[in-house]
Every structure is written in structure tokens, then in C-alpha cells.
GROMACS .gro file of C-alpha atoms in nm:
model
  412
    1MET     CA    1   4.207   2.970  -1.041
    2PRO     CA    2   4.577   2.910  -1.109
    3GLU     CA    3   4.682   2.871  -1.468
    4GLU     CA    4   4.766   2.504  -1.525
    5PHE     CA    5   5.024   2.377  -1.770
    6PRO     CA    6   5.022   2.016  -1.893
    7VAL     CA    7   5.317   1.808  -1.788
    8ASP     CA    8   5.573   1.764  -2.063
    9ALA     CA    9   5.547   1.397  -2.157
   10THR     CA   10   5.924   1.379  -2.199
   11SER     CA   11   5.995   1.512  -1.849
   12LEU     CA   12   6.067   1.220  -1.616
   13ALA     CA   13   6.122   1.424  -1.300
   14ARG     CA   14   6.233   1.752  -1.152
   15VAL     CA   15   6.465   1.746  -0.851
   16LEU     CA   16   6.558   2.034  -0.624
   17ILE     CA   17   6.871   2.011  -0.406
   18TYR     CA   18   6.921   2.258  -0.121
   19SER     CA   19   7.280   2.325  -0.011
   20HIS     CA   20   7.276   2.583   0.266
   21ASP     CA   21   7.642   2.659   0.327
   22THR     CA   22   7.831   2.957   0.188
   23PHE     CA   23   8.164   2.904   0.362
   24GLY     CA   24   8.375   2.622   0.223
   25LEU     CA   25   8.315   2.386  -0.067
   26GLY     CA   26   8.198   2.064   0.099
   27HIS     CA   27   7.821   2.096   0.078
   28LEU     CA   28   7.831   2.240  -0.272
   29ARG     CA   29   8.062   1.972  -0.410
   30ARG     CA   30   7.856   1.693  -0.251
   31SER     CA   31   7.535   1.840  -0.395
   32ARG     CA   32   7.701   1.869  -0.735
   33ALA     CA   33   7.808   1.503  -0.723
   34ILE     CA   34   7.452   1.395  -0.638
   35ALA     CA   35   7.300   1.615  -0.911
   36ASN     CA   36   7.540   1.488  -1.176
   37ALA     CA   37   7.465   1.129  -1.072
   38LEU     CA   38   7.088   1.177  -1.097
   39VAL     CA   39   7.097   1.309  -1.454
   40ALA     CA   40   7.357   1.057  -1.575
   41GLY     CA   41   7.173   0.821  -1.807
   42GLN     CA   42   6.849   1.011  -1.745
   43PRO     CA   43   6.840   1.285  -2.010
   44ASP     CA   44   6.484   1.391  -1.923
   45VAL     CA   45   6.557   1.468  -1.557
   46SER     CA   46   6.611   1.829  -1.449
   47VAL     CA   47   6.794   1.923  -1.129
   48ILE     CA   48   6.826   2.266  -0.968
   49ILE     CA   49   7.075   2.325  -0.686
   50ILE     CA   50   6.997   2.610  -0.447
   51SER     CA   51   7.319   2.738  -0.290
   52GLY     CA   52   7.468   3.045  -0.126
   53SER     CA   53   7.818   2.968  -0.252
   54PRO     CA   54   7.988   3.259  -0.432
   55VAL     CA   55   8.195   3.016  -0.641
   56ILE     CA   56   7.919   2.783  -0.765
   57GLY     CA   57   7.959   2.921  -1.118
   58ASN     CA   58   8.318   2.792  -1.133
   59PHE     CA   59   8.209   2.429  -1.130
   60GLU     CA   60   8.117   2.197  -1.414
   61PHE     CA   61   7.767   2.050  -1.424
   62ARG     CA   62   7.617   1.788  -1.651
   63SER     CA   63   7.342   1.874  -1.896
   64GLY     CA   64   7.016   1.884  -1.701
   65VAL     CA   65   7.168   2.053  -1.393
   66ASP     CA   66   7.145   2.423  -1.314
   67TYR     CA   67   7.151   2.635  -1.000
   68VAL     CA   68   6.987   2.924  -0.819
   69ARG     CA   69   7.217   3.130  -0.601
   70ILE     CA   70   7.074   3.279  -0.284
   71PRO     CA   71   7.246   3.559  -0.085
   72GLY     CA   72   7.549   3.423   0.099
   73VAL     CA   73   7.608   3.414   0.472
   74VAL     CA   74   7.935   3.363   0.659
   75LYS     CA   75   7.989   3.202   1.000
   76LEU     CA   76   8.214   3.409   1.227
   77ALA     CA   77   8.470   3.276   1.473
   78ASN     CA   78   8.233   3.336   1.767
   79GLY     CA   79   7.958   3.127   1.603
   80ASP     CA   80   7.747   3.419   1.485
   81TYR     CA   81   7.663   3.483   1.120
   82ARG     CA   82   7.674   3.784   0.891
   83THR     CA   83   7.579   3.836   0.530
   84LEU     CA   84   7.853   3.779   0.274
   85ASN     CA   85   7.790   4.091   0.067
   86LEU     CA   86   7.455   4.251   0.148
   87GLY     CA   87   7.420   4.540   0.390
   88MET     CA   88   7.138   4.389   0.595
   89GLY     CA   89   7.096   4.200   0.920
   90ILE     CA   90   7.124   3.823   0.929
   91ASP     CA   91   6.756   3.774   1.017
   92GLU     CA   92   6.647   3.983   0.721
   93ALA     CA   93   6.890   3.797   0.494
   94ALA     CA   94   6.758   3.460   0.614
   95ALA     CA   95   6.402   3.574   0.543
   96LEU     CA   96   6.505   3.682   0.193
   97ARG     CA   97   6.677   3.349   0.132
   98GLY     CA   98   6.367   3.166   0.252
   99ASP     CA   99   6.145   3.366   0.015
  100ILE     CA  100   6.370   3.279  -0.281
  101ILE     CA  101   6.377   2.910  -0.189
  102ARG     CA  102   5.999   2.896  -0.149
  103GLN     CA  103   5.942   3.079  -0.479
  104THR     CA  104   6.181   2.842  -0.656
  105VAL     CA  105   5.981   2.545  -0.527
  106GLU     CA  106   5.655   2.706  -0.638
  107SER     CA  107   5.788   2.785  -0.986
  108PHE     CA  108   6.000   2.476  -1.050
  109ARG     CA  109   5.748   2.234  -0.895
  110PRO     CA  110   5.997   1.960  -0.801
  111ASP     CA  111   5.892   1.597  -0.776
  112MET     CA  112   6.178   1.530  -0.534
  113VAL     CA  113   6.351   1.761  -0.285
  114ILE     CA  114   6.691   1.669  -0.139
  115ILE     CA  115   6.803   1.871   0.163
  116ASP     CA  116   7.174   1.856   0.240
  117LYS     CA  117   7.265   1.808   0.608
  118GLU     CA  118   7.028   2.058   0.775
  119PRO     CA  119   6.670   1.921   0.813
  120THR     CA  120   6.529   2.271   0.874
  121GLY     CA  121   6.783   2.465   0.669
  122PHE     CA  122   6.974   2.772   0.783
  123ARG     CA  123   6.761   2.933   1.055
  124GLY     CA  124   6.459   2.735   0.938
  125GLU     CA  125   6.465   2.891   0.593
  126VAL     CA  126   6.348   2.579   0.406
  127MET     CA  127   6.039   2.507   0.616
  128GLY     CA  128   5.801   2.709   0.399
  129ALA     CA  129   5.938   2.542   0.086
  130LEU     CA  130   5.902   2.197   0.244
  131ASP     CA  131   5.539   2.273   0.328
  132ARG     CA  132   5.470   2.357  -0.036
  133ALA     CA  133   5.660   2.058  -0.174
  134LYS     CA  134   5.504   1.814   0.074
  135ALA     CA  135   5.152   1.938   0.001
  136ARG     CA  136   5.211   1.870  -0.365
  137GLY     CA  137   5.327   1.514  -0.299
  138ALA     CA  138   5.701   1.556  -0.359
  139ARG     CA  139   5.939   1.299  -0.213
  140ILE     CA  140   6.148   1.468   0.058
  141VAL     CA  141   6.496   1.327   0.124
  142LEU     CA  142   6.758   1.429   0.380
  143GLY     CA  143   7.113   1.364   0.261
  144ILE     CA  144   7.384   1.367   0.529
  145ARG     CA  145   7.754   1.294   0.525
  146ASP     CA  146   7.902   1.001   0.716
  147ILE     CA  147   7.995   1.211   1.021
  148MET     CA  148   7.851   1.545   1.129
  149ASP     CA  149   7.995   1.598   1.477
  150GLU     CA  150   8.048   1.435   1.812
  151PRO     CA  151   7.714   1.345   1.979
  152SER     CA  152   7.762   1.587   2.271
  153ARG     CA  153   7.752   1.877   2.026
  154LEU     CA  154   7.518   1.742   1.759
  155VAL     CA  155   7.229   1.641   1.988
  156PRO     CA  156   7.177   1.982   2.153
  157GLU     CA  157   7.227   2.156   1.817
  158TRP     CA  158   6.953   1.949   1.653
  159GLU     CA  159   6.725   1.992   1.957
  160ARG     CA  160   6.763   2.369   1.931
  161LYS     CA  161   6.680   2.363   1.560
  162GLY     CA  162   6.385   2.123   1.586
  163ALA     CA  163   6.561   1.888   1.346
  164VAL     CA  164   6.420   1.560   1.479
  165GLU     CA  165   6.065   1.697   1.469
  166ALA     CA  166   6.125   1.799   1.107
  167LEU     CA  167   6.250   1.447   1.027
  168LYS     CA  168   5.927   1.301   1.159
  169ALA     CA  169   5.698   1.552   0.989
  170TYR     CA  170   5.853   1.596   0.643
  171TYR     CA  171   6.113   1.340   0.542
  172ASP     CA  172   6.035   1.025   0.348
  173ASP     CA  173   6.394   0.900   0.336
  174ILE     CA  174   6.740   0.966   0.481
  175TRP     CA  175   7.049   0.897   0.272
  176VAL     CA  176   7.373   0.863   0.472
  177TYR     CA  177   7.667   0.901   0.234
  178GLY     CA  178   7.886   0.654   0.420
  179LEU     CA  179   7.893   0.307   0.576
  180LYS     CA  180   7.719   0.197   0.894
  181ASP     CA  181   8.025  -0.011   0.993
  182ILE     CA  182   8.237   0.307   0.993
  183TYR     CA  183   8.003   0.548   1.171
  184GLU     CA  184   7.634   0.598   1.250
  185PRO     CA  185   7.577   0.975   1.249
  186LEU     CA  186   7.226   0.957   1.400
  187ALA     CA  187   7.293   0.684   1.657
  188ALA     CA  188   7.287   0.931   1.948
  189PHE     CA  189   6.921   1.015   1.884
  190ASP     CA  190   6.634   0.809   2.024
  191LEU     CA  191   6.466   0.785   1.686
  192PRO     CA  192   6.146   0.582   1.646
  193ARG     CA  193   6.157   0.265   1.438
  194HIS     CA  194   5.970   0.416   1.144
  195ILE     CA  195   6.240   0.684   1.112
  196LEU     CA  196   6.525   0.433   1.146
  197ASP     CA  197   6.367   0.226   0.869
  198ARG     CA  198   6.398   0.524   0.635
  199ILE     CA  199   6.777   0.541   0.669
  200THR     CA  200   6.988   0.406   0.382
  201TYR     CA  201   7.368   0.387   0.407
  202THR     CA  202   7.480   0.441   0.049
  203GLY     CA  203   7.857   0.415   0.083
  204TYR     CA  204   8.091   0.702  -0.006
  205LEU     CA  205   8.035   0.903  -0.323
  206ARG     CA  206   8.274   0.792  -0.595
  207ARG     CA  207   8.430   1.077  -0.795
  208GLY     CA  208   8.553   1.080  -1.152
  209LEU     CA  209   8.762   1.305  -1.371
  210PRO     CA  210   8.606   1.620  -1.521
  211ARG     CA  211   8.474   1.575  -1.873
  212ASP     CA  212   8.645   1.891  -1.999
  213PRO     CA  213   9.017   1.955  -1.940
  214GLU     CA  214   9.141   2.242  -1.726
  215LEU     CA  215   9.217   2.539  -1.951
  216ASN     CA  216   9.481   2.692  -1.724
  217PRO     CA  217   9.817   2.510  -1.736
  218HIS     CA  218   9.929   2.331  -1.421
  219PRO     CA  219  10.268   2.409  -1.266
  220LYS     CA  220  10.572   2.232  -1.411
  221ILE     CA  221  10.621   2.012  -1.105
  222THR     CA  222  10.303   1.822  -1.197
  223LYS     CA  223  10.493   1.667  -1.488
  224ARG     CA  224  10.692   1.454  -1.241
  225PRO     CA  225  10.607   1.285  -0.907
  226PHE     CA  226  10.462   1.537  -0.661
  227ILE     CA  227  10.255   1.556  -0.344
  228LEU     CA  228   9.926   1.744  -0.365
  229VAL     CA  229   9.851   1.949  -0.053
  230THR     CA  230   9.492   2.074  -0.048
  231SER     CA  231   9.304   2.266   0.219
  232GLY     CA  232   8.965   2.233   0.048
  233GLY     CA  233   8.789   2.567   0.057
  234GLY     CA  234   9.085   2.710   0.245
  235GLY     CA  235   8.898   2.913   0.502
  236ASP     CA  236   9.028   2.701   0.789
  237GLY     CA  237   9.334   2.537   0.635
  238GLU     CA  238   9.606   2.778   0.745
  239ASP     CA  239   9.748   2.561   1.024
  240MET     CA  240   9.781   2.256   0.801
  241LEU     CA  241   9.954   2.450   0.522
  242ASP     CA  242  10.189   2.619   0.767
  243TRP     CA  243  10.283   2.279   0.912
  244VAL     CA  244  10.363   2.130   0.570
  245ILE     CA  245  10.564   2.433   0.455
  246SER     CA  246  10.753   2.433   0.786
  247ALA     CA  247  10.841   2.067   0.733
  248TYR     CA  248  10.996   2.139   0.394
  249GLU     CA  249  11.184   2.434   0.542
  250ALA     CA  250  11.316   2.222   0.830
  251ASP     CA  251  11.414   1.893   0.660
  252PRO     CA  252  11.630   1.890   0.344
  253ARG     CA  253  11.553   1.520   0.291
  254LEU     CA  254  11.212   1.615   0.150
  255SER     CA  255  11.293   1.596  -0.219
  256VAL     CA  256  10.952   1.504  -0.364
  257PRO     CA  257  10.801   1.844  -0.451
  258ALA     CA  258  10.466   1.958  -0.313
  259LEU     CA  259  10.196   2.156  -0.492
  260ILE     CA  260   9.993   2.355  -0.241
  261VAL     CA  261   9.638   2.459  -0.333
  262PHE     CA  262   9.510   2.733  -0.102
  263GLY     CA  263   9.137   2.723  -0.180
  264PRO     CA  264   8.910   3.015  -0.271
  265PHE     CA  265   8.826   3.119   0.085
  266MET     CA  266   9.174   3.158   0.233
  267ALA     CA  267   9.242   3.516   0.339
  268ARG     CA  268   9.449   3.711   0.085
  269GLU     CA  269   9.703   3.819   0.347
  270ARG     CA  270   9.768   3.460   0.448
  271CYS     CA  271   9.807   3.352   0.085
  272LYS     CA  272  10.059   3.629   0.032
  273ALA     CA  273  10.260   3.529   0.339
  274PHE     CA  274  10.261   3.165   0.233
  275MET     CA  275  10.362   3.254  -0.123
  276GLU     CA  276  10.668   3.441   0.004
  277ARG     CA  277  10.785   3.128   0.186
  278ILE     CA  278  10.696   2.895  -0.102
  279ALA     CA  279  10.888   3.111  -0.350
  280ARG     CA  280  11.204   3.062  -0.146
  281HIS     CA  281  11.188   2.681  -0.154
  282PRO     CA  282  11.276   2.487  -0.471
  283CYS     CA  283  11.043   2.197  -0.389
  284LEU     CA  284  10.727   2.402  -0.331
  285GLU     CA  285  10.477   2.558  -0.571
  286ALA     CA  286  10.126   2.686  -0.521
  287LEU     CA  287   9.788   2.749  -0.682
  288SER     CA  288   9.517   2.970  -0.540
  289PHE     CA  289   9.224   2.751  -0.654
  290ASP     CA  290   9.136   2.481  -0.905
  291SER     CA  291   8.769   2.395  -0.957
  292LYS     CA  292   8.878   2.069  -1.125
  293LEU     CA  293   9.098   1.947  -0.843
  294GLU     CA  294   9.017   1.588  -0.938
  295THR     CA  295   9.261   1.617  -1.230
  296LEU     CA  296   9.545   1.723  -1.002
  297MET     CA  297   9.465   1.453  -0.750
  298ASN     CA  298   9.467   1.192  -1.023
  299LYS     CA  299   9.814   1.310  -1.131
  300ALA     CA  300   9.957   1.328  -0.779
  301THR     CA  301  10.180   1.066  -0.622
  302ALA     CA  302  10.019   1.122  -0.283
  303VAL     CA  303   9.787   1.366  -0.105
  304VAL     CA  304   9.797   1.571   0.215
  305ALA     CA  305   9.456   1.704   0.321
  306MET     CA  306   9.247   1.803   0.618
  307GLY     CA  307   9.005   1.515   0.571
  308GLY     CA  308   8.677   1.683   0.485
  309TYR     CA  309   8.414   1.455   0.333
  310ASN     CA  310   8.467   1.543  -0.033
  311THR     CA  311   8.846   1.527  -0.028
  312PHE     CA  312   8.820   1.192   0.150
  313CYS     CA  313   8.592   1.062  -0.127
  314GLU     CA  314   8.843   1.178  -0.389
  315VAL     CA  315   9.134   1.013  -0.209
  316LEU     CA  316   8.939   0.686  -0.209
  317SER     CA  317   8.821   0.725  -0.569
  318PHE     CA  318   9.167   0.795  -0.713
  319ASN     CA  319   9.332   0.544  -0.477
  320LYS     CA  320   9.601   0.780  -0.349
  321PRO     CA  321   9.824   0.737  -0.043
  322ALA     CA  322   9.700   1.009   0.188
  323LEU     CA  323   9.810   1.186   0.503
  324ILE     CA  324   9.514   1.341   0.684
  325VAL     CA  325   9.568   1.644   0.909
  326PRO     CA  326   9.219   1.681   1.058
  327ARG     CA  327   9.074   2.000   1.193
  328CYS     CA  328   8.960   1.951   1.554
  329LYS     CA  329   8.774   2.281   1.604
  330PRO     CA  330   8.496   2.387   1.600
  331ARG     CA  331   8.382   2.034   1.506
  332LEU     CA  332   8.545   1.695   1.550
  333GLU     CA  333   8.399   1.560   1.225
  334GLN     CA  334   8.732   1.542   1.040
  335TYR     CA  335   8.912   1.389   1.338
  336ILE     CA  336   8.648   1.117   1.384
  337ARG     CA  337   8.664   1.034   1.012
  338ALA     CA  338   9.044   1.025   1.011
  339VAL     CA  339   9.060   0.792   1.313
  340ALA     CA  340   8.811   0.550   1.153
  341ALA     CA  341   8.988   0.562   0.816
  342GLU     CA  342   9.332   0.501   0.970
  343ARG     CA  343   9.191   0.207   1.168
  344LEU     CA  344   9.074   0.051   0.841
  345GLY     CA  345   9.410   0.110   0.672
  346LEU     CA  346   9.272   0.363   0.425
  347VAL     CA  347   9.491   0.662   0.523
  348SER     CA  348   9.745   0.777   0.780
  349MET     CA  349   9.687   1.077   1.005
  350ILE     CA  350   9.883   1.326   1.210
  351VAL     CA  351   9.762   1.574   1.472
  352GLU     CA  352   9.941   1.837   1.675
  353GLN     CA  353  10.073   1.736   2.017
  354GLY     CA  354  10.019   1.962   2.315
  355GLY     CA  355   9.918   2.247   2.088
  356ARG     CA  356  10.248   2.222   1.897
  357ARG     CA  357  10.300   2.135   1.533
  358ASP     CA  358  10.652   1.990   1.516
  359PRO     CA  359  10.794   2.039   1.163
  360LEU     CA  360  11.017   1.731   1.194
  361ARG     CA  361  10.720   1.507   1.286
  362MET     CA  362  10.543   1.629   0.974
  363ALA     CA  363  10.860   1.575   0.769
  364GLU     CA  364  10.883   1.211   0.882
  365ALA     CA  365  10.519   1.156   0.786
  366LEU     CA  366  10.578   1.314   0.444
  367LEU     CA  367  10.886   1.099   0.384
  368ARG     CA  368  10.681   0.783   0.449
  369LEU     CA  369  10.383   0.898   0.246
  370PRO     CA  370  10.476   0.804  -0.116
  371ASN     CA  371  10.538   0.441  -0.015
  372GLN     CA  372  10.232   0.417   0.209
  373ARG     CA  373   9.954   0.165   0.141
  374ARG     CA  374   9.684   0.282  -0.096
  375PRO     CA  375   9.316   0.283   0.008
  376GLY     CA  376   9.246   0.009  -0.246
  377ASP     CA  377   9.476  -0.227  -0.053
  378ALA     CA  378   9.217  -0.238   0.228
  379ILE     CA  379   8.910  -0.454   0.165
  380VAL     CA  380   8.601  -0.260   0.275
  381PRO     CA  381   8.283  -0.391   0.105
  382GLY     CA  382   8.059  -0.121  -0.043
  383LEU     CA  383   8.308   0.155   0.037
  384LEU     CA  384   8.257   0.356  -0.283
  385ASP     CA  385   7.904   0.248  -0.376
  386GLY     CA  386   7.743   0.581  -0.283
  387THR     CA  387   7.686   0.729  -0.628
  388ASP     CA  388   7.559   0.399  -0.770
  389ALA     CA  389   7.330   0.346  -0.470
  390VAL     CA  390   7.177   0.692  -0.507
  391ARG     CA  391   7.130   0.637  -0.880
  392ARG     CA  392   6.963   0.298  -0.822
  393ASP     CA  393   6.730   0.438  -0.556
  394PHE     CA  394   6.635   0.724  -0.787
  395ALA     CA  395   6.569   0.486  -1.078
  396ARG     CA  396   6.345   0.264  -0.861
  397TRP     CA  397   6.153   0.569  -0.747
  398LEU     CA  398   6.105   0.682  -1.108
  399ASP     CA  399   5.967   0.339  -1.196
  400HIS     CA  400   5.717   0.318  -0.911
  401ARG     CA  401   5.609   0.672  -0.832
  402GLN     CA  402   5.274   0.819  -0.919
  403PRO     CA  403   5.263   1.017  -1.248
  404PRO     CA  404   5.352   1.384  -1.189
  405ILE     CA  405   5.058   1.621  -1.153
  406ALA     CA  406   5.015   1.932  -1.367
  407ARG     CA  407   5.254   2.211  -1.280
  408SER     CA  408   5.137   2.563  -1.210
  409HIS     CA  409   5.305   2.901  -1.178
  410ALA     CA  410   5.049   3.012  -0.922
  411ALA     CA  411   4.975   2.891  -0.572
  412GLU     CA  412   4.713   2.621  -0.549
   0.00000   0.00000   0.00000
């Protein structure tokens, strides 16, 4: 018989959030925002984030939130994967990750499980954990961003992974962190009515300033008007940064300085090459990485970014004029989001023409940017209600759920 432990009367709920991605910061930062929202005002809630990110320890979490790091994996240019650090094959690494996730579920005994983006996880690694959580009566939620990819790519990808079957078998609810009027990420699927009824469009996730100040001093240019140029994680931001730097090199009219933040995943050689160019220009400065980028964005006069989900949420939250330079490969997610946002008057966007990034076109866009309309000038009902909507849903569930059963460290 398993050894049973009485439930702590002060423990309202335990929540586990799975964030599969290692490359980039998007999934981790979204999971962090959700975790911090769930424990805000709920001091007796505990949240564990499971992530393969090597930089998760650099981020600030509220009291009640902790994390378990699983071995990282990296997606290669040809679509294959390899382990980030371990000397083992990807299948063996995925099995190891799955074992850790399943053991975490068995030990932590979550009352709610939130899976970010991938219904079956990386190579199906969460399925065993979902079986255990579902058998115990946990609420299973899929959280997805507003846009994942164009339907012609997303549908076959989900068919290959068995994602729709997993939705039907495991998931009680689907949270879409966006607005239905902007985009319906699951519209291409012929989902049954009972699945459609589980979808809630929360609105975008509002972001706030970090509670603790950044210990490292910011560059001097941040003491006067400046443009923040951020490539997010940086692993795929080289083209955008090159285009902005080239614009400053080509057009002397650009007098508002720019602070360029590379991101933790940009290759060291590329950072070095960019730094050599930046050092030669009086209006450019750079940082390698800032885990509290919200502070810099709040200070900035305007923002240039690729348009990933989290940066877009920050642009909206801090009401900054923004120029979006979306990535178009390997996914069209950022491009689709930028087109919709520009249509609503939230941002402006620029894309290369005929495979060419004209420095003078970028310079003209940068010259217009400081005087551009702010996102708050556009009236979009519910735009930034995401965090509040998640918190309200969670509070209602706490009020109406069945009392938690005894937790055990052994399998039932």
C-alpha cells in the first residue's frame, strides 16, 4: 500500500506548467507570466514549471513558484533535434525527459496541469504524465498563443503528433492567449462541438515591471530618449539586427540612439561582429541579455522587435510605438500577427522585398517611429485581459472544485 499523507489544510492547490521549448524565450516567459498570475493574491497556491530552458534561473518568480529543469534539446536548421549538452541520442533524451516529467507529477501531485502549446509534448513526452494526472482527477488545460502557424503547416504537424486525439482524450479546457476577432488558431481543424465549447479566448497577457530593480547598470543612452531593439532570445534575430544597424550606418538623419539587445541564444561570433560595427557608431549601444527587459521597454521611446508573442504583449502593456520586423521562416506566426496588429493600428511593420533588406527603407521607418501612434490609441475591447481572465478562471475553479485527495509519494 502506498504511504498516504494528509492534505495540508492551508494548501489551496498545486499547479504544474509544462513548457517544452529549450530554444528561445517565448514559451518560458509565457509560462512564467501565467505562474506569477496564478499565485498573485493566492498565497497558498504552489506552481512548478517544467522547462528545458538553460536560462530559466535568470528570471524572477513570485513566492509560490519554482521550477524543474529537464535536459535541453535544440532544433537544427534542417528540422531535426539534438540534445543541448548531453552526449546521448535525441530519442534517449526524450525518454529521460519524459521520465522526469512523469516522476514530478507523481511526487508533486498537481491538482491542475497546464501544457503550453504542444498537446502531446516534445515527441509525446508528457503522455505518461497526463495519464497519471488524469487518473487522479487533475484538471488538464492546454494553453496556446494567439497564432501558432499557417493552417497548411499546422494541420499536418498536429495530425502527425496525434494532437487532436490528445485534445479529445485528456484536455478539460483550452486557453487561447489572444482574441478571437484577431485570429482563431484552431479554426482549420474540424473539431467537435464539445471541444470548441472548451475554448476560452483570454485576451493578451498583460505584463508589468519587475518587483526588484536590475542590479547591473543600463547604458548611458537610456537616460535620454532611445529606441529599444530586441531580438527576443536572439537565436533567429540576426537579420533584423543587421538591418537596423545597416540603417544607422546608411542614414545620418537617424539621431535618436538605439540600444540593441542580442538575446542569450545569439551565436557568439555574430555578437562579436555586430559589436564591432556598433562600437563605430555614436548612436548605437548594445547589451547581450537582460532578464528584466520590461524595465528597458518601459524606459524606451519606441521599440523595434521581431514580433514574437511575448514581446508583442510587452509592447501593448507598456504602450510603446513599435516597428515589427517579423520572421517569415520556418513559421509565419510572427508575420500573421504583425499583419493583424498593423491592420488594427497597434503597430507598424516592415518586411524585406525580393529577398533584399534595403537600409534606407528601414531608416525611413525608424525616422517615423517615435511619432507613430501608440497601441493605446486603438480601441480593441479585451485586448489585454489575458492575465485577469486566467486569474478569474482559476479562482472560479478553486471555489467549485472537489476537495483535493490525499497525496502520496508512491504509485496508486
